Amino acid sequence: METNIETKCLHAGWTPTNGQPRQVPIFQSTTFKYDSSDDMGALFDLEANGYFYSRLQNPTNDFVAAKLTEMEGGYAGMLTSSGQAANFYAVFNICECGDHFISSSSIYGGTFNLFGVTMKKMGIECTFVDQNLPYEELAKYIKPNTKCIFGETITNPTCNVLDFEKFSKLAHDHGIPLIVDNTFATPVNCNPLKLGADIVTHSTTKYIDGHGSAVGGAIIDSGNFDWLKYADKFPGLTTPDESYHGLTYAKKFGKAAYITKATSQLMRDFGSIQAPQQAYYIQLGLESLHVRMQRHCENAQKIAEFLEGNEKVAWVNYPGLKSSPSYELAQKYCPKGTCGVLCFAVKGDRAAANKFMDNLKLVTIATHVADSKTLILHPASHTHRQLTDEQLIEAGVAPDLMRFSVGLENADDIIADIQQALDLI
């Protein structure tokens, strides 16, 4: 029976049978027993389904991944130890030394460093582009060895919405997949796979967990991209893998080829598995996600409107404001709401921003975001403090920008805290 997203939050992924636990069980075991050597050998040859070592797969993880996959409308999914691991696996699963890919420049700073610095050392080149450029300008960045395009549904920390129609057309016109990080919107407010994306990633550490208790990530594949049609571009999926006796993923596993390769090859070799206990926390977070996201968005809208009308605020950007450059895209792609994160600046210099944050009593200064409690961060003073103002602007982060993650408190209490902090600068 097809159900709505609210019901999927609670029931997808784990269907207990007679006498089984109603809640997803935690398989806190590194290993699994088999009756014969041949039984285990079949698992190592990818000839049978099952579990043999939790560095690759664990039943608890798979139940939670199945829930996320159903919520996103995907075909297959997997959990990783963090959102960073998810984004790395998602790209590295189809890119090799000598390859190239394109990413929006307006992405989370950690992902920007992963793509632009660390993966560069691996011989994989990333070109960062302004996601607001027209299709014709973006197309000029495509190279013969370009293997994918990456973006975020809602950019962190600048809070802009990706133009799915433009970017999915760009990717598919050139025979490459579109990978989208859906962390801020969550599958409750946006389903990138239904908007033209091929692969979705998440930092489940954020809204999906929602309580600052569990680090994790996820990758969901639509199963729609035809790897064999572009076989020359994706040899990792379309030519024999000698580490599995010459098995070819796209031919043997069809729509499950991408996730099977990421699990059996990348997770095998890098081991960035999510602990089953962490997956259990993620599962608990998913059960209330639909309720929490509605409240996050309602609160954020109120705070954004308050900030927009405050004389001590220089500017504010939230996709729910008509003044936002992403307002129309948000209405088109996230009609139920976007997220609880907004960005703004107070009038004055960097010292004014720091004084404002120091004056806050309810709101917490933290590197975290998308949590049940309201949090604030000033990238120029914290995550990006090594960069000059010119470098910040090049990275798409204004030197005065503050990222404000609106929590689940009473909105009037959050506003009162902002007001008293503004009064002191």
Tab-separated table of C-alpha atoms in Angstrom:
chain	number	residue	atom	x	y	z
A	1	MET	CA	0.000	0.000	0.000
A	2	GLU	CA	1.370	3.404	-0.995
A	3	THR	CA	1.483	5.788	1.959
A	4	ASN	CA	2.222	9.463	2.566
A	5	ILE	CA	5.529	10.761	3.892
A	6	GLU	CA	4.212	11.135	7.451
A	7	THR	CA	3.331	7.442	7.557
A	8	LYS	CA	6.618	6.440	5.928
A	9	CYS	CA	8.479	8.251	8.732
A	10	LEU	CA	6.949	5.765	11.145
A	11	HIS	CA	6.412	2.541	9.242
A	12	ALA	CA	8.838	2.257	6.308
A	13	GLY	CA	11.921	0.052	6.323
A	14	TRP	CA	11.081	-2.415	9.106
A	15	THR	CA	8.006	-4.662	8.986
A	16	PRO	CA	8.018	-7.007	11.965
A	17	THR	CA	6.389	-10.416	11.688
A	18	ASN	CA	4.652	-12.387	14.398
A	19	GLY	CA	6.519	-12.072	17.697
A	20	GLN	CA	9.274	-9.755	16.401
A	21	PRO	CA	10.136	-6.432	18.090
A	22	ARG	CA	7.935	-3.512	17.036
A	23	GLN	CA	10.903	-1.129	17.122
A	24	VAL	CA	13.911	-1.644	14.832
A	25	PRO	CA	16.278	-4.040	16.671
A	26	ILE	CA	19.915	-3.133	17.277
A	27	PHE	CA	22.246	-5.809	15.902
A	28	GLN	CA	25.238	-4.933	18.056
A	29	SER	CA	27.523	-7.569	16.550
A	30	THR	CA	30.647	-7.381	14.449
A	31	THR	CA	30.139	-10.846	12.951
A	32	PHE	CA	27.463	-13.317	11.877
A	33	LYS	CA	27.410	-17.117	12.033
A	34	TYR	CA	27.016	-19.457	9.069
A	35	ASP	CA	26.623	-23.213	8.938
A	36	SER	CA	29.158	-23.904	6.218
A	37	SER	CA	32.199	-22.493	4.502
A	38	ASP	CA	30.295	-22.441	1.212
A	39	ASP	CA	27.528	-20.341	2.725
A	40	MET	CA	30.012	-17.673	3.743
A	41	GLY	CA	31.959	-17.987	0.480
A	42	ALA	CA	28.816	-17.139	-1.482
A	43	LEU	CA	28.551	-13.880	0.443
A	44	PHE	CA	32.139	-12.920	-0.388
A	45	ASP	CA	31.447	-13.629	-4.068
A	46	LEU	CA	28.275	-11.477	-3.967
A	47	GLU	CA	26.302	-14.529	-4.990
A	48	ALA	CA	24.048	-14.470	-1.916
A	49	ASN	CA	22.442	-11.874	0.330
A	50	GLY	CA	23.387	-11.696	3.979
A	51	TYR	CA	25.811	-10.314	6.535
A	52	PHE	CA	29.292	-11.428	7.460
A	53	TYR	CA	31.040	-8.386	8.927
A	54	SER	CA	29.615	-5.075	10.174
A	55	ARG	CA	32.364	-3.053	8.489
A	56	LEU	CA	30.389	-3.565	5.267
A	57	GLN	CA	26.780	-4.057	6.278
A	58	ASN	CA	24.646	-4.454	9.362
A	59	PRO	CA	20.932	-5.327	9.548
A	60	THR	CA	20.027	-2.334	11.743
A	61	ASN	CA	21.667	0.012	9.243
A	62	ASP	CA	19.895	-1.632	6.335
A	63	PHE	CA	16.470	-1.301	7.962
A	64	VAL	CA	17.041	2.416	8.526
A	65	ALA	CA	18.505	2.882	5.034
A	66	ALA	CA	15.415	1.162	3.624
A	67	LYS	CA	13.190	3.658	5.434
A	68	LEU	CA	15.143	6.630	4.053
A	69	THR	CA	15.121	5.073	0.597
A	70	GLU	CA	11.346	4.724	0.649
A	71	MET	CA	10.939	8.269	1.961
A	72	GLU	CA	13.118	9.632	-0.863
A	73	GLY	CA	11.430	7.498	-3.508
A	74	GLY	CA	14.704	5.733	-4.319
A	75	TYR	CA	15.616	2.194	-5.306
A	76	ALA	CA	18.482	1.373	-2.932
A	77	GLY	CA	20.333	3.081	-0.107
A	78	MET	CA	23.079	2.767	2.456
A	79	LEU	CA	24.195	4.464	5.662
A	80	THR	CA	27.663	5.875	6.286
A	81	SER	CA	29.492	7.080	9.385
A	82	SER	CA	28.956	10.766	8.548
A	83	GLY	CA	27.595	13.117	5.920
A	84	GLN	CA	31.160	13.761	4.771
A	85	ALA	CA	31.631	10.044	4.163
A	86	ALA	CA	28.351	9.944	2.237
A	87	ASN	CA	29.382	12.764	-0.098
A	88	PHE	CA	32.835	11.260	-0.586
A	89	TYR	CA	31.463	7.809	-1.418
A	90	ALA	CA	28.746	9.239	-3.658
A	91	VAL	CA	31.289	10.942	-5.920
A	92	PHE	CA	34.212	8.530	-5.560
A	93	ASN	CA	31.955	5.622	-6.516
A	94	ILE	CA	31.965	6.932	-10.098
A	95	CYS	CA	35.108	9.101	-10.246
A	96	GLU	CA	38.650	7.799	-10.538
A	97	CYS	CA	42.101	9.362	-10.829
A	98	GLY	CA	42.088	11.590	-13.910
A	99	ASP	CA	38.362	12.281	-13.774
A	100	HIS	CA	36.544	15.580	-13.359
A	101	PHE	CA	33.255	16.663	-11.822
A	102	ILE	CA	31.327	19.882	-11.257
A	103	SER	CA	29.967	21.231	-8.011
A	104	SER	CA	28.047	24.303	-6.996
A	105	SER	CA	30.403	26.647	-5.157
A	106	SER	CA	27.681	27.397	-2.598
A	107	ILE	CA	28.037	24.193	-0.622
A	108	TYR	CA	28.999	23.347	2.944
A	109	GLY	CA	32.621	24.335	3.660
A	110	GLY	CA	33.638	20.819	4.679
A	111	THR	CA	32.359	19.407	1.394
A	112	PHE	CA	34.082	22.251	-0.473
A	113	ASN	CA	37.413	21.241	1.108
A	114	LEU	CA	36.774	17.553	0.449
A	115	PHE	CA	36.174	18.199	-3.243
A	116	GLY	CA	38.663	20.991	-3.843
A	117	VAL	CA	41.598	19.880	-1.686
A	118	THR	CA	41.508	16.249	-0.585
A	119	MET	CA	40.054	14.692	-3.733
A	120	LYS	CA	42.402	16.841	-5.805
A	121	LYS	CA	45.271	14.964	-4.112
A	122	MET	CA	43.647	11.764	-5.376
A	123	GLY	CA	43.832	13.031	-8.958
A	124	ILE	CA	40.151	13.992	-9.195
A	125	GLU	CA	39.486	17.549	-10.351
A	126	CYS	CA	36.455	19.544	-9.214
A	127	THR	CA	35.284	22.740	-10.886
A	128	PHE	CA	33.179	24.949	-8.626
A	129	VAL	CA	30.513	26.980	-10.395
A	130	ASP	CA	28.053	29.719	-9.546
A	131	GLN	CA	24.748	27.840	-9.468
A	132	ASN	CA	22.898	30.973	-10.578
A	133	LEU	CA	24.613	31.004	-13.978
A	134	PRO	CA	22.366	30.267	-16.973
A	135	TYR	CA	22.384	26.814	-18.542
A	136	GLU	CA	24.550	27.908	-21.484
A	137	GLU	CA	27.298	29.231	-19.220
A	138	LEU	CA	27.252	26.148	-16.988
A	139	ALA	CA	27.485	23.840	-19.989
A	140	LYS	CA	30.873	25.352	-20.856
A	141	TYR	CA	32.365	23.706	-17.772
A	142	ILE	CA	31.514	20.177	-18.944
A	143	LYS	CA	34.578	18.220	-20.093
A	144	PRO	CA	34.918	14.838	-21.814
A	145	ASN	CA	36.022	13.345	-18.467
A	146	THR	CA	33.270	15.012	-16.389
A	147	LYS	CA	31.500	12.259	-14.436
A	148	CYS	CA	28.835	13.992	-12.322
A	149	ILE	CA	27.370	17.253	-11.038
A	150	PHE	CA	26.891	17.979	-7.329
A	151	GLY	CA	24.720	20.492	-5.490
A	152	GLU	CA	22.691	21.011	-2.322
A	153	THR	CA	18.903	21.333	-2.246
A	154	ILE	CA	19.332	24.267	0.145
A	155	THR	CA	22.857	25.633	0.362
A	156	ASN	CA	24.755	25.679	3.650
A	157	PRO	CA	25.192	28.362	4.931
A	158	THR	CA	23.795	30.756	2.298
A	159	CYS	CA	20.270	29.257	2.249
A	160	ASN	CA	19.658	29.303	-1.497
A	161	VAL	CA	17.598	26.716	-3.385
A	162	LEU	CA	18.995	24.649	-6.255
A	163	ASP	CA	17.309	24.959	-9.655
A	164	PHE	CA	16.614	21.250	-10.194
A	165	GLU	CA	15.207	21.675	-13.678
A	166	LYS	CA	18.319	23.473	-14.903
A	167	PHE	CA	20.843	21.176	-13.247
A	168	SER	CA	19.131	17.888	-14.089
A	169	LYS	CA	18.913	18.959	-17.726
A	170	LEU	CA	22.582	19.962	-17.672
A	171	ALA	CA	23.580	16.575	-16.267
A	172	HIS	CA	21.389	14.410	-18.444
A	173	ASP	CA	22.108	16.312	-21.661
A	174	HIS	CA	25.726	15.297	-21.108
A	175	GLY	CA	25.127	11.722	-19.978
A	176	ILE	CA	26.154	12.156	-16.332
A	177	PRO	CA	24.236	11.838	-13.029
A	178	LEU	CA	23.137	14.662	-10.763
A	179	ILE	CA	24.001	14.150	-7.073
A	180	VAL	CA	22.128	16.300	-4.559
A	181	ASP	CA	22.740	16.725	-0.830
A	182	ASN	CA	19.230	16.938	0.658
A	183	THR	CA	20.298	17.474	4.277
A	184	PHE	CA	18.542	20.785	4.962
A	185	ALA	CA	15.222	20.086	3.244
A	186	THR	CA	14.992	16.388	4.244
A	187	PRO	CA	12.673	14.052	2.304
A	188	VAL	CA	9.755	15.605	4.188
A	189	ASN	CA	10.085	18.922	2.336
A	190	CYS	CA	11.793	17.900	-0.905
A	191	ASN	CA	12.337	14.764	-2.974
A	192	PRO	CA	15.233	15.523	-5.358
A	193	LEU	CA	14.868	12.128	-7.071
A	194	LYS	CA	11.403	13.185	-8.231
A	195	LEU	CA	12.819	16.481	-9.515
A	196	GLY	CA	15.504	15.027	-11.785
A	197	ALA	CA	18.340	14.123	-9.422
A	198	ASP	CA	19.812	10.620	-9.708
A	199	ILE	CA	21.486	10.218	-6.312
A	200	VAL	CA	20.726	11.846	-2.962
A	201	THR	CA	23.010	12.215	0.047
A	202	HIS	CA	22.303	13.214	3.643
A	203	SER	CA	24.120	14.216	6.749
A	204	THR	CA	21.704	12.374	9.014
A	205	THR	CA	23.465	14.172	11.882
A	206	LYS	CA	21.227	17.160	11.182
A	207	TYR	CA	17.415	17.224	11.048
A	208	ILE	CA	17.043	13.475	10.553
A	209	ASP	CA	18.582	12.810	13.959
A	210	GLY	CA	17.434	16.206	15.141
A	211	HIS	CA	18.750	16.087	18.681
A	212	GLY	CA	22.534	16.442	18.370
A	213	SER	CA	23.082	12.864	19.488
A	214	ALA	CA	24.266	10.821	16.491
A	215	VAL	CA	26.701	11.517	13.649
A	216	GLY	CA	25.837	9.763	10.409
A	217	GLY	CA	25.231	9.937	6.671
A	218	ALA	CA	23.248	8.251	3.923
A	219	ILE	CA	23.272	7.725	0.158
A	220	ILE	CA	20.079	6.971	-1.774
A	221	ASP	CA	20.172	5.944	-5.449
A	222	SER	CA	17.172	6.328	-7.719
A	223	GLY	CA	18.202	3.355	-9.856
A	224	ASN	CA	17.253	5.457	-12.894
A	225	PHE	CA	20.640	6.326	-14.376
A	226	ASP	CA	21.582	3.968	-17.207
A	227	TRP	CA	25.262	3.210	-16.538
A	228	LEU	CA	25.538	0.793	-19.450
A	229	LYS	CA	24.286	3.427	-21.907
A	230	TYR	CA	27.379	5.465	-21.008
A	231	ALA	CA	29.626	2.494	-20.338
A	232	ASP	CA	32.836	4.210	-21.474
A	233	LYS	CA	32.359	6.973	-18.877
A	234	PHE	CA	31.823	4.679	-15.914
A	235	PRO	CA	34.220	1.736	-16.131
A	236	GLY	CA	33.976	1.083	-12.405
A	237	LEU	CA	30.382	0.028	-12.894
A	238	THR	CA	30.485	-1.349	-16.431
A	239	THR	CA	33.741	-3.328	-16.613
A	240	PRO	CA	34.836	-6.367	-14.573
A	241	ASP	CA	35.934	-5.835	-10.970
A	242	GLU	CA	38.912	-8.130	-10.489
A	243	SER	CA	38.508	-7.978	-6.703
A	244	TYR	CA	35.257	-9.929	-7.193
A	245	HIS	CA	36.415	-12.446	-9.829
A	246	GLY	CA	35.563	-10.230	-12.781
A	247	LEU	CA	32.022	-9.365	-11.748
A	248	THR	CA	30.454	-6.387	-13.594
A	249	TYR	CA	28.119	-4.450	-11.292
A	250	ALA	CA	25.829	-2.872	-13.898
A	251	LYS	CA	25.228	-6.190	-15.633
A	252	LYS	CA	24.770	-8.329	-12.535
A	253	PHE	CA	22.837	-5.973	-10.261
A	254	GLY	CA	20.959	-3.664	-12.635
A	255	LYS	CA	19.258	-0.850	-10.740
A	256	ALA	CA	21.093	-1.833	-7.556
A	257	ALA	CA	24.533	-1.584	-9.201
A	258	TYR	CA	25.541	1.791	-7.771
A	259	ILE	CA	24.750	1.028	-4.119
A	260	THR	CA	26.073	-2.527	-4.404
A	261	LYS	CA	29.425	-1.219	-5.641
A	262	ALA	CA	29.566	1.467	-2.940
A	263	THR	CA	28.842	-1.123	-0.260
A	264	SER	CA	30.912	-4.073	-1.444
A	265	GLN	CA	33.891	-2.057	-2.705
A	266	LEU	CA	34.119	1.349	-0.984
A	267	MET	CA	32.739	0.311	2.388
A	268	ARG	CA	34.901	-2.798	2.242
A	269	ASP	CA	38.055	-0.753	1.656
A	270	PHE	CA	37.352	2.459	3.620
A	271	GLY	CA	35.071	1.076	6.340
A	272	SER	CA	33.135	4.277	7.102
A	273	ILE	CA	30.195	2.318	8.439
A	274	GLN	CA	27.592	3.829	10.723
A	275	ALA	CA	27.432	2.087	14.108
A	276	PRO	CA	24.131	0.218	14.604
A	277	GLN	CA	23.506	2.129	17.836
A	278	GLN	CA	23.803	5.398	15.886
A	279	ALA	CA	21.454	4.054	13.225
A	280	TYR	CA	18.931	3.318	15.958
A	281	TYR	CA	19.072	6.960	17.067
A	282	ILE	CA	18.558	8.010	13.456
A	283	GLN	CA	15.524	5.731	13.282
A	284	LEU	CA	14.037	7.417	16.356
A	285	GLY	CA	14.647	10.827	14.790
A	286	LEU	CA	12.915	9.802	11.570
A	287	GLU	CA	9.738	8.908	13.425
A	288	SER	CA	9.132	12.554	14.400
A	289	LEU	CA	10.810	14.230	11.409
A	290	HIS	CA	7.581	15.275	9.704
A	291	VAL	CA	6.289	16.958	12.863
A	292	ARG	CA	9.581	18.668	13.658
A	293	MET	CA	10.171	20.013	10.157
A	294	GLN	CA	6.800	21.754	10.148
A	295	ARG	CA	7.635	23.496	13.424
A	296	HIS	CA	11.187	24.375	12.307
A	297	CYS	CA	9.807	26.051	9.185
A	298	GLU	CA	7.043	27.909	11.054
A	299	ASN	CA	9.520	29.239	13.607
A	300	ALA	CA	12.102	30.183	10.972
A	301	GLN	CA	9.510	32.148	8.992
A	302	LYS	CA	8.575	34.160	12.094
A	303	ILE	CA	12.200	34.863	12.985
A	304	ALA	CA	13.077	35.792	9.393
A	305	GLU	CA	10.187	38.267	9.223
A	306	PHE	CA	11.211	39.755	12.567
A	307	LEU	CA	14.825	40.174	11.439
A	308	GLU	CA	13.801	41.685	8.105
A	309	GLY	CA	11.974	44.455	9.939
A	310	ASN	CA	14.662	45.180	12.533
A	311	GLU	CA	16.671	48.381	12.117
A	312	LYS	CA	19.856	46.819	13.514
A	313	VAL	CA	19.862	44.035	10.911
A	314	ALA	CA	21.748	44.712	7.671
A	315	TRP	CA	20.154	41.914	5.655
A	316	VAL	CA	18.475	38.534	5.984
A	317	ASN	CA	18.024	35.615	3.590
A	318	TYR	CA	15.448	32.881	4.080
A	319	PRO	CA	13.723	31.129	1.156
A	320	GLY	CA	10.333	31.794	2.763
A	321	LEU	CA	10.771	35.566	2.424
A	322	LYS	CA	9.571	37.173	-0.802
A	323	SER	CA	12.766	39.244	-0.749
A	324	SER	CA	14.905	36.080	-1.012
A	325	PRO	CA	16.474	35.370	-4.419
A	326	SER	CA	15.338	31.764	-3.904
A	327	TYR	CA	11.708	32.513	-3.074
A	328	GLU	CA	10.300	31.401	-6.429
A	329	LEU	CA	12.463	28.261	-6.535
A	330	ALA	CA	11.387	27.419	-2.990
A	331	GLN	CA	7.728	27.755	-3.960
A	332	LYS	CA	8.338	25.502	-6.949
A	333	TYR	CA	10.441	22.757	-5.362
A	334	CYS	CA	9.621	22.963	-1.637
A	335	PRO	CA	5.968	24.039	-1.433
A	336	LYS	CA	5.550	22.636	2.107
A	337	GLY	CA	8.516	24.657	3.401
A	338	THR	CA	12.293	24.538	3.173
A	339	CYS	CA	14.082	24.246	6.528
A	340	GLY	CA	14.736	26.056	9.778
A	341	VAL	CA	18.058	27.593	8.748
A	342	LEU	CA	18.413	31.212	7.729
A	343	CYS	CA	21.309	33.643	7.441
A	344	PHE	CA	21.568	37.308	8.310
A	345	ALA	CA	23.978	40.061	9.333
A	346	VAL	CA	23.866	42.803	11.920
A	347	LYS	CA	24.924	46.304	11.015
A	348	GLY	CA	28.517	47.088	11.916
A	349	ASP	CA	31.809	45.250	11.702
A	350	ARG	CA	32.899	41.723	12.677
A	351	ALA	CA	33.223	42.833	16.293
A	352	ALA	CA	29.523	43.756	16.284
A	353	ALA	CA	28.615	40.275	15.076
A	354	ASN	CA	30.725	38.680	17.786
A	355	LYS	CA	29.257	40.930	20.477
A	356	PHE	CA	25.738	40.084	19.310
A	357	MET	CA	26.446	36.355	19.591
A	358	ASP	CA	28.102	36.742	22.987
A	359	ASN	CA	24.988	38.561	24.246
A	360	LEU	CA	22.633	35.688	23.368
A	361	LYS	CA	21.297	33.739	26.348
A	362	LEU	CA	18.903	31.143	24.892
A	363	VAL	CA	20.581	30.658	21.526
A	364	THR	CA	23.740	28.513	21.548
A	365	ILE	CA	26.962	29.288	19.657
A	366	ALA	CA	27.847	25.941	18.072
A	367	THR	CA	29.289	24.417	14.919
A	368	HIS	CA	26.215	22.222	14.676
A	369	VAL	CA	23.130	23.081	12.617
A	370	ALA	CA	19.599	21.755	12.013
A	371	ASP	CA	19.016	20.754	15.613
A	372	SER	CA	16.022	20.833	17.969
A	373	LYS	CA	17.691	23.718	19.842
A	374	THR	CA	18.418	27.093	18.241
A	375	LEU	CA	22.062	27.524	17.240
A	376	ILE	CA	24.179	30.269	15.682
A	377	LEU	CA	27.527	30.366	13.885
A	378	HIS	CA	29.589	33.156	12.300
A	379	PRO	CA	31.616	31.423	9.552
A	380	ALA	CA	34.152	34.238	9.233
A	381	SER	CA	34.965	33.891	12.942
A	382	HIS	CA	34.629	30.128	13.198
A	383	THR	CA	34.547	27.573	10.372
A	384	HIS	CA	36.135	29.901	7.774
A	385	ARG	CA	38.333	32.025	10.054
A	386	GLN	CA	41.486	31.162	8.063
A	387	LEU	CA	40.095	32.929	4.986
A	388	THR	CA	40.425	36.600	4.110
A	389	ASP	CA	37.299	38.616	3.327
A	390	GLU	CA	38.126	38.301	-0.374
A	391	GLN	CA	38.430	34.524	-0.090
A	392	LEU	CA	35.168	34.355	1.843
A	393	ILE	CA	33.378	36.196	-0.946
A	394	GLU	CA	34.920	33.853	-3.540
A	395	ALA	CA	33.528	30.928	-1.548
A	396	GLY	CA	30.096	32.552	-1.604
A	397	VAL	CA	30.109	33.390	2.120
A	398	ALA	CA	29.721	37.069	3.017
A	399	PRO	CA	32.159	38.137	5.783
A	400	ASP	CA	29.250	39.398	7.908
A	401	LEU	CA	27.030	36.328	7.388
A	402	MET	CA	25.710	34.552	10.469
A	403	ARG	CA	24.060	31.137	10.101
A	404	PHE	CA	21.023	30.911	12.354
A	405	SER	CA	19.512	27.466	12.881
A	406	VAL	CA	16.039	27.939	14.326
A	407	GLY	CA	15.016	25.262	16.802
A	408	LEU	CA	11.764	24.032	18.294
A	409	GLU	CA	11.498	26.512	21.148
A	410	ASN	CA	8.628	28.979	21.312
A	411	ALA	CA	9.308	31.472	18.518
A	412	ASP	CA	8.525	34.433	20.791
A	413	ASP	CA	11.259	33.331	23.189
A	414	ILE	CA	13.795	33.120	20.371
A	415	ILE	CA	12.792	36.577	19.135
A	416	ALA	CA	13.064	38.010	22.655
A	417	ASP	CA	16.598	36.642	22.957
A	418	ILE	CA	17.595	38.109	19.593
A	419	GLN	CA	16.093	41.465	20.526
A	420	GLN	CA	17.894	41.749	23.859
A	421	ALA	CA	21.190	40.819	22.180
A	422	LEU	CA	20.633	43.420	19.477
A	423	ASP	CA	19.827	46.047	22.100
A	424	LEU	CA	23.311	45.629	23.556
A	425	ILE	CA	25.217	46.458	20.332
